[in-house]
Amino acid sequence: MSTQPRYVIALDQGTTSSRAIIFDDQAQVQGSAQREFGQIYPQTGWVEHDAMEIWASQRATLTEVLAKTGIKPAQIAAIGITNQRETTVIWNKRTGRPIHNAIVWQCRRTAEICEQLSKQGLSDYVKENTGLVIDAYFSGTKIKWLLDNVAGAREQAERGELLFGSIDTWLVWKLTEGRVHATDFTNASRTMLFNINTLQWDDTLLTALDIPKSLLPEVKASGDVYGHVQLGGSQGGKVAIAGVAGDQQAALFGQLCVHKGMAKNTYGTGCFLLMNTGQQKVNSQFGLLTTLAIGPQGEVNYALEGSVFMGGAIIQWLRDELGLIRSAEDTAYFAAKVDDTNGVYLVPAFTGLGAPYWDPYARGTLIGLSRGANRNHIIRAALEAIAYQSRDVLDAMQQDAGVTLSELKVDGGACANKVLMQFQADISHIEVIRPTVLETTALGAAFLAGLAVGMWQDTAQLAKLVSTAQSFTPNMEPAQREALYQGWQKAVSRSRHWVG
Ligand SMILES: Nc1ncnc2c1ncn2[C@@H]1O[C@H](COP(=O)(O)OP(=O)(O)O)[C@@H](O)[C@H]1O
Ligand SMILES: O=P(O)(O)OC[C@H](O)CO
């Protein structure tokens, strides 16, 4: 067997599981390992992870994927890391132990801190300098909460004994045995503490949130070498950690959306639609976020992002709460039994609506029911809701960026569903392009890692390695499309401002 380093490992640390995937130099998956870990809900609306469990699960997948494939550390050119974004860990730099569970991106406990920031008149400042809206989603207020609520934390932080990290930073620290405390631009841009104009930590926001700068990691390019990890014990070897990016930006890179005007939609638990806007920072007028992404040379680019909270999660609800299906795959079968939803709309505003509405008071609505409405119609309405929400974001994005997209690249678990993909093409009047490798997030991290150590030369070479598995061409009359979409907008308006 050749010992040439012709493989890269992507560590994909997600909200519900940790994965390790080995890609070869043709960008083909050679093996993978996955471990789920616990979700901790201490109170309504609070979500935590045990950062030590995350580390253990990620380390285990790394060991397992090497054992499964028989690939030796010497054959690994580099390891890339991609991660659930915003989730916040603070640990003691001497002991390497977290001072508290990680506060997860979904956690709403800091809503009050956000209200105070808004009352201080910081909304415009935050939008202009971080590209974000003031929201509990991002790391900044989570850090403040930990410093204010964990006994002794603030004093320790002021003595320089604590470190903050998003999950990438935590994993790099652990993998390098405490030698490297760093993050990348894409993850930094989700903290609400990072100035996306100057590419520096923002002193005004650090002061407003009372966060000592000594807590913060060094910020590096996504395609830099971050450090080295010893793989395979004393018989093994050192491998570079080269390539770090937040999962949605990694997926954008994995789809090779590295130029202005290229967009992808990831259909996972939620849907995350990102468009690369190149060196141009677009300030959204329609409720989207401005965030950092990665350009063709690994340089910092800007992107617009629309986050939809309920994507594939609607399908889990049909399965787990309504018992209408046994598995997510069943939805395509039942939905295909009917031509349309018979006028039924499902607005999945279970936790309010994200982009472009940002209405925390909206609630789920099943509307348009008539005596003939049956299970198949409701299942179809659930699938269509994923596509309608994506169209909402897509329309906002095209208006903000002043472009008309000719194609939308897709990935994520739910894009396996052909009915959903065809309806997305129809309702958005756009060509939907599904790649052969659906693990685009991991592929993006692998690409960054391989490029950083010279296993691949440039993105033009990478473009030759990826292929389209299937494309879905729009095939709906304009009048029908607009009538359906108007129905959706009417249904959305009925779901809004329901509570509070
Ligand atoms: N064939 C399918 N049709 C519709 N939804 C699906 C299908 N397969 C998976 N899903 C949904 O996709 C989600 C899983 O996708 P994945 O990319 O693994 O998400 P995440 O990374 O957010 O955990 C689940 O919410 C599931 O309900
Ligand atoms: O772990 P995922 O795939 O649910 O992604 C989470 C996002 O990064 C949150 O912003």
XYZ file of N, CA and C and ligand atoms in Angstrom, residues 12-17 19 83-87 105-106 137-138 187 190 246-249 266 268-270 272 305 307 441, ligand 2:
100
model
N -16.712 16.717 11.569
C -17.942 17.512 11.411
C -18.697 17.440 12.734
N -18.536 18.482 13.531
C -19.127 18.482 14.876
C -20.479 19.204 14.816
N -21.570 18.452 14.729
C -22.906 19.033 14.558
C -23.679 19.155 15.859
N -24.899 19.640 15.759
C -25.717 19.893 16.945
C -26.126 18.595 17.658
N -26.300 17.535 16.890
C -26.745 16.293 17.540
C -25.734 15.154 17.457
N -24.725 15.292 16.589
C -23.737 14.217 16.520
C -22.385 14.738 16.051
N -19.099 13.642 13.700
C -18.754 12.711 12.621
C -17.316 12.910 12.170
N -18.063 22.858 12.209
C -18.771 22.753 13.492
C -20.094 23.501 13.513
N -20.972 23.023 14.426
C -22.160 23.805 14.781
C -21.629 25.169 15.236
N -22.272 26.228 14.777
C -21.730 27.541 15.077
C -22.382 28.126 16.347
N -21.802 29.175 16.858
C -22.345 29.984 17.975
C -22.293 29.315 19.351
N -22.358 27.991 19.398
C -22.358 27.271 20.680
C -21.087 27.637 21.451
N -26.424 27.046 20.459
C -26.952 28.136 19.616
C -28.461 28.297 19.756
N -29.165 27.187 19.985
C -30.635 27.261 20.064
C -31.126 27.863 21.389
N -29.272 33.889 19.792
C -28.656 32.895 18.909
C -27.106 32.964 18.961
N -26.559 34.180 19.057
C -25.110 34.354 18.883
C -24.356 34.241 20.220
N -16.325 31.444 12.009
C -16.868 31.221 13.350
C -16.873 32.504 14.162
N -19.845 34.808 14.003
C -21.110 34.403 14.625
C -21.146 34.725 16.111
N -17.113 27.305 10.127
C -18.456 27.019 10.623
C -19.199 26.175 9.595
N -20.139 25.348 10.055
C -20.687 24.330 9.135
C -21.400 24.903 7.904
N -22.110 26.019 8.060
C -22.817 26.539 6.878
C -21.845 27.147 5.868
N -20.798 27.793 6.366
C -19.795 28.334 5.455
C -18.971 27.214 4.832
N -28.890 24.418 2.522
C -28.702 23.156 3.238
C -30.003 22.803 3.941
N -31.270 20.679 6.464
C -31.084 19.782 7.617
C -32.261 19.962 8.555
N -31.973 20.005 9.845
C -33.003 20.267 10.849
C -33.691 21.593 10.523
N -32.873 22.610 10.305
C -33.354 23.892 9.769
C -32.871 23.997 8.332
N -30.504 26.510 5.898
C -29.580 27.638 5.913
C -29.182 27.959 4.485
N -26.967 35.517 4.639
C -27.485 34.246 5.173
C -28.933 34.409 5.621
N -31.684 32.145 7.793
C -31.824 30.910 8.583
C -33.301 30.615 8.805
N -20.915 19.673 3.866
C -20.271 20.375 4.982
C -18.896 19.770 5.242
O -25.314 21.460 13.504
P -26.305 21.925 12.473
O -26.093 21.297 11.130
O -27.713 21.825 12.979
O -25.993 23.511 12.201
C -26.146 24.446 13.195
C -25.805 25.837 12.691
O -24.436 26.015 12.477
C -26.312 26.849 13.673
O -26.035 28.158 13.240
